[in-house]
Short mmCIF file of C-alpha atoms in Angstrom, two decimals:
data_model
loop_
_atom_site.label_atom_id
_atom_site.label_comp_id
_atom_site.label_asym_id
_atom_site.label_seq_id
_atom_site.Cartn_x
_atom_site.Cartn_y
_atom_site.Cartn_z
CA UNK Z 1 127.85 90.73 104.55
CA UNK Z 2 124.67 88.89 103.71
CA UNK Z 3 121.58 91.00 102.62
CA UNK Z 4 119.79 89.60 105.68
CA UNK Z 5 122.50 90.77 108.15
CA UNK Z 6 121.54 94.40 107.78
CA UNK Z 7 120.07 96.22 110.77
CA UNK Z 8 116.98 97.33 108.93
CA UNK Z 9 113.42 96.29 110.12
CA UNK Z 10 112.77 94.44 106.92
CA UNK Z 11 116.08 92.74 106.71
CA UNK Z 12 114.66 89.27 107.57
CA UNK Z 13 112.67 89.51 104.38
CA UNK Z 14 115.79 89.99 102.12
CA UNK Z 15 115.31 91.52 98.73
CA UNK Z 16 111.51 91.20 99.02
CA UNK Z 17 111.53 93.43 101.98
CA UNK Z 18 112.97 96.40 100.20
CA UNK Z 19 110.33 98.92 99.23
CA UNK Z 20 112.00 100.07 96.08
CA UNK Z 21 112.33 96.49 94.82
CA UNK Z 22 108.62 95.76 95.43
CA UNK Z 23 107.57 99.01 93.86
CA UNK Z 24 109.77 98.31 90.81
CA UNK Z 25 108.31 94.74 90.42
CA UNK Z 26 104.80 96.10 90.47
CA UNK Z 27 105.74 98.97 88.04
CA UNK Z 28 107.34 96.46 85.70
CA UNK Z 29 104.31 94.08 85.76
CA UNK Z 30 101.88 97.06 85.15
CA UNK Z 31 104.11 98.25 82.33
CA UNK Z 32 104.25 94.86 80.72
CA UNK Z 33 100.44 94.55 80.91
CA UNK Z 34 99.95 98.05 79.42
CA UNK Z 35 102.53 97.18 76.68
CA UNK Z 36 100.77 93.85 75.85
CA UNK Z 37 97.20 94.85 76.12
CA UNK Z 38 97.26 98.51 74.91
CA UNK Z 39 100.39 99.61 73.12
CA UNK Z 40 101.82 96.69 71.08
CA UNK Z 41 98.88 96.45 68.79
CA UNK Z 42 99.16 100.16 68.06
CA UNK Z 43 102.84 100.08 67.29
CA UNK Z 44 103.79 102.32 70.27
CA UNK Z 45 106.68 101.47 72.59
CA UNK Z 46 106.37 102.21 76.41
CA UNK Z 47 109.06 104.88 76.21
CA UNK Z 48 107.28 106.58 73.30
CA UNK Z 49 104.01 106.25 75.23
CA UNK Z 50 105.40 108.03 78.24
CA UNK Z 51 106.80 110.75 76.06
CA UNK Z 52 103.47 111.25 74.27
CA UNK Z 53 101.67 111.45 77.63
CA UNK Z 54 104.25 114.08 78.84
CA UNK Z 55 103.76 116.10 75.91
CA UNK Z 56 99.86 115.92 76.15
CA UNK Z 57 100.08 117.03 79.80
CA UNK Z 58 102.74 119.65 79.34
CA UNK Z 59 102.76 120.77 75.75
CA UNK Z 60 105.90 121.29 73.58
CA UNK Z 61 109.19 121.05 75.52
CA UNK Z 62 112.94 121.10 74.98
CA UNK Z 63 114.81 117.81 75.02
CA UNK Z 64 116.47 118.76 78.38
CA UNK Z 65 113.16 119.36 80.11
CA UNK Z 66 111.70 116.09 78.61
CA UNK Z 67 114.76 114.16 79.88
CA UNK Z 68 114.03 115.49 83.38
CA UNK Z 69 110.28 114.71 83.10
CA UNK Z 70 110.95 111.18 81.97
CA UNK Z 71 113.90 110.47 84.23
CA UNK Z 72 116.17 109.73 81.38
CA UNK Z 73 119.70 110.94 80.57
CA UNK Z 74 120.15 113.14 77.44
CA UNK Z 75 121.56 110.19 75.43
CA UNK Z 76 118.56 107.96 76.02
CA UNK Z 77 116.26 110.90 75.42
CA UNK Z 78 117.83 111.70 72.04
CA UNK Z 79 117.45 108.15 70.93
CA UNK Z 80 113.75 108.11 72.11
CA UNK Z 81 113.06 111.40 70.30
CA UNK Z 82 114.62 109.96 67.10
CA UNK Z 83 112.40 106.88 67.35
CA UNK Z 84 109.26 108.90 68.12
CA UNK Z 85 110.04 111.26 65.28
CA UNK Z 86 110.61 108.20 62.91
CA UNK Z 87 107.25 106.81 63.88
CA UNK Z 88 105.61 110.17 63.25
CA UNK Z 89 104.63 110.88 66.88
CA UNK Z 90 106.67 114.05 67.40
CA UNK Z 91 108.42 116.69 65.48
CA UNK Z 92 111.32 118.98 66.17
CA UNK Z 93 111.13 122.72 65.56
CA UNK Z 94 114.01 125.20 65.98
CA UNK Z 95 113.39 127.93 68.46
CA UNK Z 96 112.91 131.17 66.59
CA UNK Z 97 114.78 133.19 69.09
CA UNK Z 98 117.64 130.75 69.43
CA UNK Z 99 118.26 128.46 66.47
CA UNK Z 100 120.51 126.18 68.67
CA UNK Z 101 117.50 125.18 70.77
CA UNK Z 102 114.77 123.01 69.60
CA UNK Z 103 111.32 122.28 70.83
CA UNK Z 104 109.62 118.90 70.67
CA UNK Z 105 105.81 118.77 69.94
CA UNK Z 106 103.27 116.12 69.18
CA UNK Z 107 102.18 115.64 65.59
CA UNK Z 108 98.56 115.00 64.74
CA UNK Z 109 99.54 111.26 64.52
CA UNK Z 110 100.91 111.51 68.12
CA UNK Z 111 97.77 113.16 69.21
CA UNK Z 112 95.60 110.51 67.65
CA UNK Z 113 97.78 107.70 69.03
CA UNK Z 114 97.14 109.16 72.59
CA UNK Z 115 93.44 109.58 71.97
CA UNK Z 116 93.13 105.95 70.77
CA UNK Z 117 95.21 104.30 73.51
CA UNK Z 118 94.39 106.41 76.57
CA UNK Z 119 91.02 104.84 77.41
CA UNK Z 120 92.53 101.38 77.29
CA UNK Z 121 95.51 102.42 79.32
CA UNK Z 122 93.13 103.78 81.89
CA UNK Z 123 91.29 100.42 81.96
CA UNK Z 124 94.54 98.60 82.78
CA UNK Z 125 95.29 101.10 85.60
CA UNK Z 126 91.73 101.06 86.86
CA UNK Z 127 91.87 97.35 87.23
CA UNK Z 128 94.61 97.66 89.80
CA UNK Z 129 92.81 100.60 91.50
CA UNK Z 130 89.75 98.45 91.92
CA UNK Z 131 91.78 96.20 94.26
CA UNK Z 132 91.33 98.90 96.97
CA UNK Z 133 88.38 100.61 98.47
CA UNK Z 134 88.17 104.42 97.69
CA UNK Z 135 89.56 105.01 101.26
CA UNK Z 136 92.56 102.61 100.66
CA UNK Z 137 93.17 104.12 97.23
CA UNK Z 138 93.29 107.61 98.87
CA UNK Z 139 95.73 106.43 101.47
CA UNK Z 140 97.87 104.68 98.79
CA UNK Z 141 97.85 107.90 96.66
CA UNK Z 142 99.06 109.90 99.74
CA UNK Z 143 101.80 107.37 100.53
CA UNK Z 144 103.08 107.27 97.05
CA UNK Z 145 102.98 111.06 96.75
CA UNK Z 146 104.99 111.27 99.98
CA UNK Z 147 107.58 108.77 98.75
CA UNK Z 148 107.96 110.56 95.39
CA UNK Z 149 108.43 113.98 97.14
CA UNK Z 150 111.11 112.42 99.39
CA UNK Z 151 112.83 110.94 96.31
CA UNK Z 152 112.71 114.32 94.55
CA UNK Z 153 114.15 116.10 97.55
CA UNK Z 154 117.04 113.51 97.76
CA UNK Z 155 117.88 114.00 94.10
#
């Protein structure tokens, strides 16, 4: 069966008609711009950046919680944590009540990396937001929130 033979309303557009494909393309391009213009010169990888931002927003977390927040499996999360720890952005601390459990927290270097890069990362994001009027941006936010809620419910 050809992609264009499906009974969907966007089937005549092929791959370009799939919402998930279009959103992923945009996300990939925005990630590439953020990496090139903000992170690379600071020695921060995009996955490390997302980890740092999650820890800024949510405080210290277990690797399992971080994996869920980042949408990664535990193996990828483990490798990411090792890299971020090697770069000095995070540290691991054994739980005092359960030595088998560890908590990941930002180091002062991780906090400084965030404070240094955040304004520039916001500038990249704001450039895209400026493509829309305030009303359009509010509608886009609502549509994205609705799609994210639906995806979360399906998972």
